[in-house]
Amino acid sequence: MSEKVHCLIIGSGPAGYTAAIYAARAGLKPVLYTGMEPGGQLMITTEVENYPGYPKGIQGPQMMDEFREQAERFGTDVRYALISKVDLTGPVHKAWTDAGDEIEADAIIISTGASAKWLGLDSEKRLTNKGVSACAVCDGFFFRHMDVAVVGAGDTAAEEAMYLSKLCPNVHLIVRRDEMRASKIMQERVLKTSNIIVHWNSVTEEILGDTEVEAMRIKNTVTGEEKVIPVKGFFVAIGHKPNTDIFKGWLDMDEAGYLIPVPGSSKTKIEGVFVSGDAADKVYRQAITAAGTGCMAALDAERYLGAKGIV
Ligand code: NDP
């Protein structure tokens, strides 16, 4: 199959759906490909309490259903397939689904998001959303007044530990080496915070608990000593991987693969290609910020298509 559209949106988290709402209302007739995880990272979240407009909170999957419904209400064509290849030579860009269908697009909005990295333990998988989380800002509140653990030693782990230290009596930071990778200032803050207990040279052997996290077993890789520490929340902060592999060679990205837009906009160095959401954000990574940049991308796309006289 081959077809031509004005506005192709790749990805279906808050960024993609918000871009779709704006693009559809502007008459761009967007076609949105959801990717392999329709709804994105919010589909593996439970309660979202920090998105304005939901005063009682909302389940992540329900929120994404409502975003999709809103996008469809204005005519977005939502398709449950993966875009696996692009050709951004232009002026009309091309994309292909993994089934080999070709789509030509005057404008492309990238909102492919990022995926949290996990340790890969069976117990981690089993207890995800039952105390295991990859986002302290999203889920930390549920563990206030309880002891928690954070795994990782980068800026994210340091920020998450600092955030949790204000809510929880004790935060156990599990660092696999004898030093942290986080920026010096963040390290200093962590080390100066009395209720953050750093376990150096330590790896998680198992997260314990049947229906919810109750403790973790960690091992010191230098001494071989094992400890079981009671915690209710277990936060994995060992980095994210932006889902941008298909854009390698076409668009500017940093060494981790995050797309780099023209500052202050959603534009890229290629005309008619716009970025939004976590695919271009390694700092904020919130549903609300992703939605905000999705809106920016749709407005930039609309202006671009208008200036070219396409719509
Ligand atoms: P990083 O890749 O910087 O750090 C990942 C950390 O996780 C490392 O310390 C790494 O250990 C550890 N790690 C990786 N795999 C494992 C594992 N299997 N078990 C235990 N530990 C593991 O990721 P971040 O998400 O922290 O940061 C990504 C980027 O975003 C960085 O450039 C960071 O500076 C930036 N950032 C900036 C912020 C800000 O400016 N406010 C906030 C958050 C992020 P090791 O060191 O041993 O490799």
mmCIF file of C-alpha atoms and ligand atoms in Angstrom:
data_model
loop_
_atom_site.group_PDB
_atom_site.id
_atom_site.type_symbol
_atom_site.label_atom_id
_atom_site.label_comp_id
_atom_site.label_asym_id
_atom_site.label_seq_id
_atom_site.Cartn_x
_atom_site.Cartn_y
_atom_site.Cartn_z
ATOM 1 C CA MET A 1 0.000 0.000 0.000
ATOM 2 C CA SER A 2 1.207 3.532 -0.688
ATOM 3 C CA GLU A 3 -0.523 6.768 0.228
ATOM 4 C CA LYS A 4 0.118 10.472 0.679
ATOM 5 C CA VAL A 5 -0.807 12.436 3.832
ATOM 6 C CA HIS A 6 -0.232 16.007 4.976
ATOM 7 C CA CYS A 7 0.789 15.227 8.535
ATOM 8 C CA LEU A 8 2.207 11.960 9.813
ATOM 9 C CA ILE A 9 2.601 11.571 13.578
ATOM 10 C CA ILE A 10 4.881 8.778 14.766
ATOM 11 C CA GLY A 11 4.174 7.709 18.337
ATOM 12 C CA SER A 12 1.240 7.652 20.703
ATOM 13 C CA GLY A 13 2.131 8.951 24.147
ATOM 14 C CA PRO A 14 0.981 12.331 25.467
ATOM 15 C CA ALA A 15 3.200 14.080 22.890
ATOM 16 C CA GLY A 16 1.809 12.236 19.856
ATOM 17 C CA TYR A 17 -1.827 12.452 20.918
ATOM 18 C CA THR A 18 -1.562 16.138 21.810
ATOM 19 C CA ALA A 19 0.098 16.851 18.462
ATOM 20 C CA ALA A 20 -2.793 14.942 16.863
ATOM 21 C CA ILE A 21 -5.476 16.950 18.703
ATOM 22 C CA TYR A 22 -3.939 20.235 17.538
ATOM 23 C CA ALA A 23 -3.147 19.038 14.017
ATOM 24 C CA ALA A 24 -6.632 17.583 13.542
ATOM 25 C CA ARG A 25 -8.354 20.733 14.791
ATOM 26 C CA ALA A 26 -6.166 22.746 12.384
ATOM 27 C CA GLY A 27 -7.448 20.652 9.491
ATOM 28 C CA LEU A 28 -4.185 18.802 8.807
ATOM 29 C CA LYS A 29 -5.974 15.395 8.766
ATOM 30 C CA PRO A 30 -3.204 13.728 10.754
ATOM 31 C CA VAL A 31 -2.434 10.049 10.498
ATOM 32 C CA LEU A 32 -0.923 8.711 13.719
ATOM 33 C CA TYR A 33 1.006 5.458 13.987
ATOM 34 C CA THR A 34 0.983 4.201 17.566
ATOM 35 C CA GLY A 35 4.120 2.045 17.548
ATOM 36 C CA MET A 36 4.484 -1.168 19.500
ATOM 37 C CA GLU A 37 3.299 0.277 22.811
ATOM 38 C CA PRO A 38 0.157 2.313 22.096
ATOM 39 C CA GLY A 39 -0.044 4.973 24.804
ATOM 40 C CA GLY A 40 3.660 4.757 25.604
ATOM 41 C CA GLN A 41 5.176 4.820 29.067
ATOM 42 C CA LEU A 42 1.919 5.855 30.779
ATOM 43 C CA MET A 43 0.527 2.436 29.972
ATOM 44 C CA ILE A 44 2.849 0.959 32.584
ATOM 45 C CA THR A 45 2.003 3.571 35.202
ATOM 46 C CA THR A 46 -0.801 3.227 37.704
ATOM 47 C CA GLU A 47 -2.208 6.432 39.158
ATOM 48 C CA VAL A 48 -1.250 9.793 37.636
ATOM 49 C CA GLU A 49 -1.898 12.516 40.193
ATOM 50 C CA ASN A 50 0.177 15.376 38.862
ATOM 51 C CA TYR A 51 -1.489 16.016 35.505
ATOM 52 C CA PRO A 52 -3.512 19.228 35.811
ATOM 53 C CA GLY A 53 -7.203 18.783 35.140
ATOM 54 C CA TYR A 54 -7.513 15.438 36.899
ATOM 55 C CA PRO A 55 -8.048 16.593 40.499
ATOM 56 C CA LYS A 56 -8.835 13.068 41.684
ATOM 57 C CA GLY A 57 -5.993 11.482 39.720
ATOM 58 C CA ILE A 58 -6.371 9.056 36.832
ATOM 59 C CA GLN A 59 -4.918 5.709 35.839
ATOM 60 C CA GLY A 60 -2.192 6.108 33.197
ATOM 61 C CA PRO A 61 -3.847 3.756 30.652
ATOM 62 C CA GLN A 62 -7.227 5.466 31.054
ATOM 63 C CA MET A 63 -5.606 8.849 30.558
ATOM 64 C CA MET A 64 -4.040 7.662 27.297
ATOM 65 C CA ASP A 65 -7.402 6.251 26.154
ATOM 66 C CA GLU A 66 -8.943 9.657 26.758
ATOM 67 C CA PHE A 67 -6.125 11.430 24.883
ATOM 68 C CA ARG A 68 -6.670 9.041 21.951
ATOM 69 C CA GLU A 69 -10.438 9.538 22.032
ATOM 70 C CA GLN A 70 -9.961 13.306 21.977
ATOM 71 C CA ALA A 71 -7.569 13.036 19.021
ATOM 72 C CA GLU A 72 -10.005 10.760 17.142
ATOM 73 C CA ARG A 73 -12.948 13.041 17.873
ATOM 74 C CA PHE A 74 -11.370 15.672 15.611
ATOM 75 C CA GLY A 75 -10.586 13.183 12.875
ATOM 76 C CA THR A 76 -7.141 11.771 13.632
ATOM 77 C CA ASP A 77 -6.629 8.487 11.820
ATOM 78 C CA VAL A 78 -5.026 6.302 14.528
ATOM 79 C CA ARG A 79 -3.300 3.179 13.236
ATOM 80 C CA TYR A 80 -1.940 0.390 15.383
ATOM 81 C CA ALA A 81 1.314 -0.319 13.579
ATOM 82 C CA LEU A 82 4.997 0.463 13.815
ATOM 83 C CA ILE A 83 6.936 2.810 11.579
ATOM 84 C CA SER A 84 10.256 1.049 11.102
ATOM 85 C CA LYS A 85 12.005 3.111 8.416
ATOM 86 C CA VAL A 86 12.034 6.686 7.140
ATOM 87 C CA ASP A 87 13.502 8.602 4.226
ATOM 88 C CA LEU A 88 13.686 12.298 5.069
ATOM 89 C CA THR A 89 15.278 13.449 1.806
ATOM 90 C CA GLY A 90 12.230 15.646 1.185
ATOM 91 C CA PRO A 91 10.524 17.811 0.211
ATOM 92 C CA VAL A 92 7.931 15.043 0.644
ATOM 93 C CA HIS A 93 9.157 12.644 3.343
ATOM 94 C CA LYS A 94 8.625 8.913 3.347
ATOM 95 C CA ALA A 95 7.997 6.365 6.055
ATOM 96 C CA TRP A 96 7.363 2.634 6.000
ATOM 97 C CA THR A 97 5.497 0.420 8.419
ATOM 98 C CA ASP A 98 7.008 -2.886 9.481
ATOM 99 C CA ALA A 99 4.479 -4.512 7.154
ATOM 100 C CA GLY A 100 6.087 -2.622 4.273
ATOM 101 C CA ASP A 101 3.309 -0.047 3.660
ATOM 102 C CA GLU A 102 4.659 3.283 2.398
ATOM 103 C CA ILE A 103 3.386 6.654 3.576
ATOM 104 C CA GLU A 104 4.417 9.923 1.972
ATOM 105 C CA ALA A 105 4.028 12.954 4.232
ATOM 106 C CA ASP A 106 4.423 16.699 3.773
ATOM 107 C CA ALA A 107 5.193 17.007 7.493
ATOM 108 C CA ILE A 108 6.270 14.463 10.070
ATOM 109 C CA ILE A 109 5.925 14.887 13.827
ATOM 110 C CA ILE A 110 8.171 12.551 15.790
ATOM 111 C CA SER A 111 6.862 11.556 19.210
ATOM 112 C CA THR A 112 8.387 8.124 19.605
ATOM 113 C CA GLY A 113 9.255 8.634 23.287
ATOM 114 C CA ALA A 114 11.800 6.822 25.368
ATOM 115 C CA SER A 115 11.799 3.601 27.317
ATOM 116 C CA ALA A 116 13.092 3.194 30.835
ATOM 117 C CA LYS A 117 15.923 0.711 31.237
ATOM 118 C CA TRP A 118 15.335 -2.085 33.737
ATOM 119 C CA LEU A 119 17.690 -4.290 35.705
ATOM 120 C CA GLY A 120 16.252 -7.434 34.144
ATOM 121 C CA LEU A 121 15.409 -9.294 37.361
ATOM 122 C CA ASP A 122 12.383 -11.622 37.410
ATOM 123 C CA SER A 123 11.283 -10.087 40.729
ATOM 124 C CA GLU A 124 11.489 -6.603 39.189
ATOM 125 C CA LYS A 125 9.119 -7.610 36.385
ATOM 126 C CA ARG A 126 6.735 -9.364 38.758
ATOM 127 C CA LEU A 127 6.505 -6.362 41.100
ATOM 128 C CA THR A 128 6.342 -3.558 38.517
ATOM 129 C CA ASN A 129 3.572 -1.181 39.612
ATOM 130 C CA LYS A 130 3.445 -3.065 42.918
ATOM 131 C CA GLY A 131 6.246 -1.007 44.405
ATOM 132 C CA VAL A 132 8.724 -1.174 41.515
ATOM 133 C CA SER A 133 8.728 2.012 39.463
ATOM 134 C CA ALA A 134 10.938 3.918 37.046
ATOM 135 C CA CYS A 135 9.683 7.381 38.028
ATOM 136 C CA ALA A 136 9.928 8.917 41.493
ATOM 137 C CA VAL A 137 8.091 12.091 40.516
ATOM 138 C CA CYS A 138 5.185 9.931 39.275
ATOM 139 C CA ASP A 139 5.016 7.375 42.061
ATOM 140 C CA GLY A 140 7.040 8.652 45.026
ATOM 141 C CA PHE A 141 4.008 10.199 46.672
ATOM 142 C CA PHE A 142 2.480 6.743 47.179
ATOM 143 C CA PHE A 143 5.449 5.814 49.379
ATOM 144 C CA ARG A 144 5.575 8.844 51.647
ATOM 145 C CA HIS A 145 6.453 7.921 55.226
ATOM 146 C CA MET A 146 7.894 4.594 53.982
ATOM 147 C CA ASP A 147 11.471 3.512 53.291
ATOM 148 C CA VAL A 148 12.412 3.214 49.634
ATOM 149 C CA ALA A 149 15.373 2.353 47.409
ATOM 150 C CA VAL A 150 16.761 3.956 44.269
ATOM 151 C CA VAL A 151 19.113 2.067 41.934
ATOM 152 C CA GLY A 152 21.519 4.065 39.785
ATOM 153 C CA ALA A 153 24.227 6.653 40.109
ATOM 154 C CA GLY A 154 23.558 9.195 37.377
ATOM 155 C CA ASP A 155 21.800 12.546 37.556
ATOM 156 C CA THR A 156 18.395 10.870 37.361
ATOM 157 C CA ALA A 157 19.117 8.584 40.318
ATOM 158 C CA ALA A 158 20.506 11.534 42.276
ATOM 159 C CA GLU A 159 17.435 13.665 41.502
ATOM 160 C CA GLU A 160 15.054 10.832 42.338
ATOM 161 C CA ALA A 161 16.852 10.140 45.627
ATOM 162 C CA MET A 162 16.697 13.850 46.534
ATOM 163 C CA TYR A 163 13.008 14.015 45.632
ATOM 164 C CA LEU A 164 12.199 10.914 47.700
ATOM 165 C CA SER A 165 14.305 12.097 50.646
ATOM 166 C CA LYS A 166 11.696 14.814 51.222
ATOM 167 C CA LEU A 167 8.861 12.268 51.387
ATOM 168 C CA CYS A 168 10.382 9.172 52.916
ATOM 169 C CA PRO A 169 12.207 8.506 56.199
ATOM 170 C CA ASN A 170 15.075 6.629 54.509
ATOM 171 C CA VAL A 171 16.201 6.383 50.898
ATOM 172 C CA HIS A 172 18.668 3.589 50.095
ATOM 173 C CA LEU A 173 20.731 4.463 47.027
ATOM 174 C CA ILE A 174 22.256 1.385 45.399
ATOM 175 C CA VAL A 175 25.404 2.288 43.448
ATOM 176 C CA ARG A 176 27.167 -0.467 41.524
ATOM 177 C CA ARG A 177 30.631 1.125 41.575
ATOM 178 C CA ASP A 178 32.576 3.043 44.226
ATOM 179 C CA GLU A 179 31.676 6.359 42.628
ATOM 180 C CA MET A 180 28.709 8.107 41.093
ATOM 181 C CA ARG A 181 28.365 9.275 37.525
ATOM 182 C CA ALA A 182 26.067 12.184 38.480
ATOM 183 C CA SER A 183 27.272 15.783 38.196
ATOM 184 C CA LYS A 184 29.398 16.942 41.105
ATOM 185 C CA ILE A 185 26.768 19.268 42.496
ATOM 186 C CA MET A 186 24.141 16.511 42.533
ATOM 187 C CA GLN A 187 26.568 14.092 44.171
ATOM 188 C CA GLU A 188 27.326 16.653 46.872
ATOM 189 C CA ARG A 189 23.634 17.161 47.529
ATOM 190 C CA VAL A 190 23.031 13.436 47.797
ATOM 191 C CA LEU A 191 25.968 12.850 50.124
ATOM 192 C CA LYS A 192 24.952 15.785 52.335
ATOM 193 C CA THR A 193 21.379 14.513 52.751
ATOM 194 C CA SER A 194 21.271 12.622 56.009
ATOM 195 C CA ASN A 195 18.408 10.274 55.140
ATOM 196 C CA ILE A 196 19.974 9.055 51.881
ATOM 197 C CA ILE A 197 22.030 5.976 52.683
ATOM 198 C CA VAL A 198 24.445 5.139 49.874
ATOM 199 C CA HIS A 199 25.343 1.474 49.385
ATOM 200 C CA TRP A 200 28.543 1.562 47.314
ATOM 201 C CA ASN A 201 29.738 -1.363 45.140
ATOM 202 C CA SER A 202 26.331 -2.910 45.501
ATOM 203 C CA VAL A 203 24.024 -4.779 43.170
ATOM 204 C CA THR A 204 20.427 -5.863 43.651
ATOM 205 C CA GLU A 205 20.110 -9.625 43.781
ATOM 206 C CA GLU A 206 16.358 -9.768 44.296
ATOM 207 C CA ILE A 207 13.343 -7.652 45.189
ATOM 208 C CA LEU A 208 11.326 -9.440 47.842
ATOM 209 C CA GLY A 209 7.552 -9.534 48.312
ATOM 210 C CA ASP A 210 4.614 -11.577 47.034
ATOM 211 C CA THR A 211 1.982 -9.058 46.060
ATOM 212 C CA GLU A 212 3.953 -5.890 46.785
ATOM 213 C CA VAL A 213 7.538 -4.874 47.477
ATOM 214 C CA GLU A 214 8.573 -5.623 51.030
ATOM 215 C CA ALA A 215 12.378 -5.667 50.916
ATOM 216 C CA MET A 216 15.399 -6.066 48.680
ATOM 217 C CA ARG A 217 18.448 -8.276 48.858
ATOM 218 C CA ILE A 218 21.626 -6.501 47.808
ATOM 219 C CA LYS A 219 25.181 -7.779 47.564
ATOM 220 C CA ASN A 220 28.442 -5.942 48.018
ATOM 221 C CA THR A 221 30.538 -6.956 45.020
ATOM 222 C CA VAL A 222 33.830 -6.304 46.850
ATOM 223 C CA THR A 223 33.184 -8.083 50.148
ATOM 224 C CA GLY A 224 30.502 -10.524 48.933
ATOM 225 C CA GLU A 225 28.341 -9.523 51.899
ATOM 226 C CA GLU A 226 24.574 -9.771 51.344
ATOM 227 C CA LYS A 227 21.941 -7.673 53.132
ATOM 228 C CA VAL A 228 18.150 -7.732 53.196
ATOM 229 C CA ILE A 229 16.768 -4.228 53.642
ATOM 230 C CA PRO A 230 13.024 -3.571 54.127
ATOM 231 C CA VAL A 231 11.660 -1.086 51.563
ATOM 232 C CA LYS A 232 8.186 -0.464 50.150
ATOM 233 C CA GLY A 233 9.219 1.326 46.977
ATOM 234 C CA PHE A 234 11.992 0.311 44.586
ATOM 235 C CA PHE A 235 12.898 2.932 41.992
ATOM 236 C CA VAL A 236 15.015 1.951 39.016
ATOM 237 C CA ALA A 237 16.882 4.982 37.675
ATOM 238 C CA ILE A 238 19.564 3.500 35.442
ATOM 239 C CA GLY A 239 18.763 5.553 32.373
ATOM 240 C CA HIS A 240 16.328 5.694 29.495
ATOM 241 C CA LYS A 241 16.692 4.814 25.855
ATOM 242 C CA PRO A 242 15.056 7.192 23.402
ATOM 243 C CA ASN A 243 13.205 5.369 20.615
ATOM 244 C CA THR A 244 15.024 7.162 17.840
ATOM 245 C CA ASP A 245 17.021 4.447 16.076
ATOM 246 C CA ILE A 246 15.136 4.901 12.787
ATOM 247 C CA PHE A 247 16.221 8.563 12.627
ATOM 248 C CA LYS A 248 19.957 7.846 12.929
ATOM 249 C CA GLY A 249 21.821 9.460 10.074
ATOM 250 C CA TRP A 250 18.903 11.804 9.312
ATOM 251 C CA LEU A 251 18.551 14.025 12.378
ATOM 252 C CA ASP A 252 20.884 15.528 14.977
ATOM 253 C CA MET A 253 20.983 13.536 18.183
ATOM 254 C CA ASP A 254 23.206 13.434 21.229
ATOM 255 C CA GLU A 255 25.411 10.485 22.099
ATOM 256 C CA ALA A 256 22.523 8.762 23.918
ATOM 257 C CA GLY A 257 20.216 9.149 20.898
ATOM 258 C CA TYR A 258 18.030 12.028 22.126
ATOM 259 C CA LEU A 259 16.936 14.192 19.177
ATOM 260 C CA ILE A 260 18.171 17.781 19.260
ATOM 261 C CA PRO A 261 15.626 20.312 17.989
ATOM 262 C CA VAL A 262 16.381 23.866 16.952
ATOM 263 C CA PRO A 263 16.407 25.647 20.357
ATOM 264 C CA GLY A 264 13.068 27.115 21.399
ATOM 265 C CA SER A 265 11.100 25.202 18.767
ATOM 266 C CA SER A 266 10.188 21.703 17.688
ATOM 267 C CA LYS A 267 11.935 22.097 14.327
ATOM 268 C CA THR A 268 14.807 19.930 13.178
ATOM 269 C CA LYS A 269 17.482 20.632 10.603
ATOM 270 C CA ILE A 270 15.195 18.972 8.032
ATOM 271 C CA GLU A 271 12.287 21.095 6.782
ATOM 272 C CA GLY A 272 8.926 19.626 7.643
ATOM 273 C CA VAL A 273 10.216 17.295 10.360
ATOM 274 C CA PHE A 274 9.329 18.178 13.951
ATOM 275 C CA VAL A 275 10.111 16.525 17.275
ATOM 276 C CA SER A 276 8.238 16.337 20.548
ATOM 277 C CA GLY A 277 8.116 14.471 23.828
ATOM 278 C CA ASP A 278 10.689 12.276 25.508
ATOM 279 C CA ALA A 279 12.443 11.411 22.234
ATOM 280 C CA ALA A 280 13.966 14.887 22.580
ATOM 281 C CA ASP A 281 13.867 15.335 26.362
ATOM 282 C CA LYS A 282 16.167 13.640 28.813
ATOM 283 C CA VAL A 283 15.602 16.147 31.591
ATOM 284 C CA TYR A 284 11.886 16.677 32.329
ATOM 285 C CA ARG A 285 10.198 13.526 30.959
ATOM 286 C CA GLN A 286 6.727 14.286 32.286
ATOM 287 C CA ALA A 287 3.365 13.672 30.595
ATOM 288 C CA ILE A 288 2.600 17.387 30.830
ATOM 289 C CA THR A 289 5.911 18.466 29.266
ATOM 290 C CA ALA A 290 5.533 15.860 26.510
ATOM 291 C CA ALA A 291 2.008 17.118 25.815
ATOM 292 C CA GLY A 292 3.340 20.695 25.714
ATOM 293 C CA THR A 293 5.976 19.890 23.120
ATOM 294 C CA GLY A 294 3.418 17.868 21.138
ATOM 295 C CA CYS A 295 1.362 21.033 20.915
ATOM 296 C CA MET A 296 4.450 22.994 19.813
ATOM 297 C CA ALA A 297 5.204 20.453 17.080
ATOM 298 C CA ALA A 298 1.653 20.600 15.706
ATOM 299 C CA LEU A 299 1.697 24.414 15.655
ATOM 300 C CA ASP A 300 5.099 24.419 13.930
ATOM 301 C CA ALA A 301 3.857 21.835 11.409
ATOM 302 C CA GLU A 302 0.697 23.840 10.739
ATOM 303 C CA ARG A 303 2.710 27.016 10.129
ATOM 304 C CA TYR A 304 5.139 25.153 7.893
ATOM 305 C CA LEU A 305 2.373 23.596 5.786
ATOM 306 C CA GLY A 306 0.533 26.932 5.640
ATOM 307 C CA ALA A 307 3.645 28.833 4.519
ATOM 308 C CA LYS A 308 4.245 26.251 1.767
ATOM 309 C CA GLY A 309 0.640 26.637 0.659
ATOM 310 C CA ILE A 310 0.003 22.940 1.238
ATOM 311 C CA VAL A 311 -2.972 23.378 3.582
HETATM 312 P P1 NDP B 1 23.041 7.841 33.028
HETATM 313 O O1 NDP B 1 23.280 6.974 31.844
HETATM 314 O O2 NDP B 1 23.777 9.114 33.163
HETATM 315 O O3 NDP B 1 23.316 7.019 34.345
HETATM 316 C C1 NDP B 1 22.849 5.725 34.502
HETATM 317 C C2 NDP B 1 23.359 5.234 35.831
HETATM 318 O O4 NDP B 1 22.784 3.957 36.076
HETATM 319 C C3 NDP B 1 24.868 5.088 35.878
HETATM 320 O O5 NDP B 1 25.353 5.553 37.087
HETATM 321 C C4 NDP B 1 25.066 3.578 35.741
HETATM 322 O O6 NDP B 1 26.152 3.096 36.472
HETATM 323 C C5 NDP B 1 23.818 3.037 36.384
HETATM 324 N N1 NDP B 1 23.465 1.743 35.825
HETATM 325 C C6 NDP B 1 23.302 1.405 34.530
HETATM 326 N N2 NDP B 1 22.943 0.115 34.416
HETATM 327 C C7 NDP B 1 22.892 -0.364 35.679
HETATM 328 C C8 NDP B 1 22.586 -1.628 36.227
HETATM 329 N N3 NDP B 1 22.239 -2.663 35.438
HETATM 330 N N4 NDP B 1 22.642 -1.774 37.565
HETATM 331 C C9 NDP B 1 22.969 -0.738 38.382
HETATM 332 N N5 NDP B 1 23.265 0.493 37.922
HETATM 333 C C10 NDP B 1 23.224 0.668 36.579
HETATM 334 O O7 NDP B 1 21.434 8.055 33.042
HETATM 335 P P2 NDP B 1 20.574 9.209 33.715
HETATM 336 O O8 NDP B 1 19.177 8.848 33.431
HETATM 337 O O9 NDP B 1 20.964 9.402 35.115
HETATM 338 O O10 NDP B 1 20.944 10.515 32.905
HETATM 339 C C11 NDP B 1 20.841 10.523 31.480
HETATM 340 C C12 NDP B 1 21.311 11.881 30.984
HETATM 341 O O11 NDP B 1 20.370 12.875 31.367
HETATM 342 C C13 NDP B 1 22.653 12.316 31.576
HETATM 343 O O12 NDP B 1 23.350 13.023 30.588
HETATM 344 C C14 NDP B 1 22.269 13.236 32.702
HETATM 345 O O13 NDP B 1 23.262 14.172 33.015
HETATM 346 C C15 NDP B 1 21.012 13.892 32.119
HETATM 347 N N6 NDP B 1 20.111 14.344 33.185
HETATM 348 C C16 NDP B 1 20.166 15.649 33.542
HETATM 349 C C17 NDP B 1 19.364 16.124 34.546
HETATM 350 C C18 NDP B 1 19.454 17.550 34.892
HETATM 351 O O14 NDP B 1 20.229 18.245 34.290
HETATM 352 N N7 NDP B 1 18.702 18.012 35.850
HETATM 353 C C19 NDP B 1 18.420 15.266 35.258
HETATM 354 C C20 NDP B 1 18.448 13.902 34.818
HETATM 355 C C21 NDP B 1 19.268 13.471 33.808
HETATM 356 P P3 NDP B 1 27.695 3.378 36.035
HETATM 357 O O15 NDP B 1 27.948 4.801 36.446
HETATM 358 O O16 NDP B 1 28.424 2.373 36.834
HETATM 359 O O17 NDP B 1 27.741 3.137 34.570
#
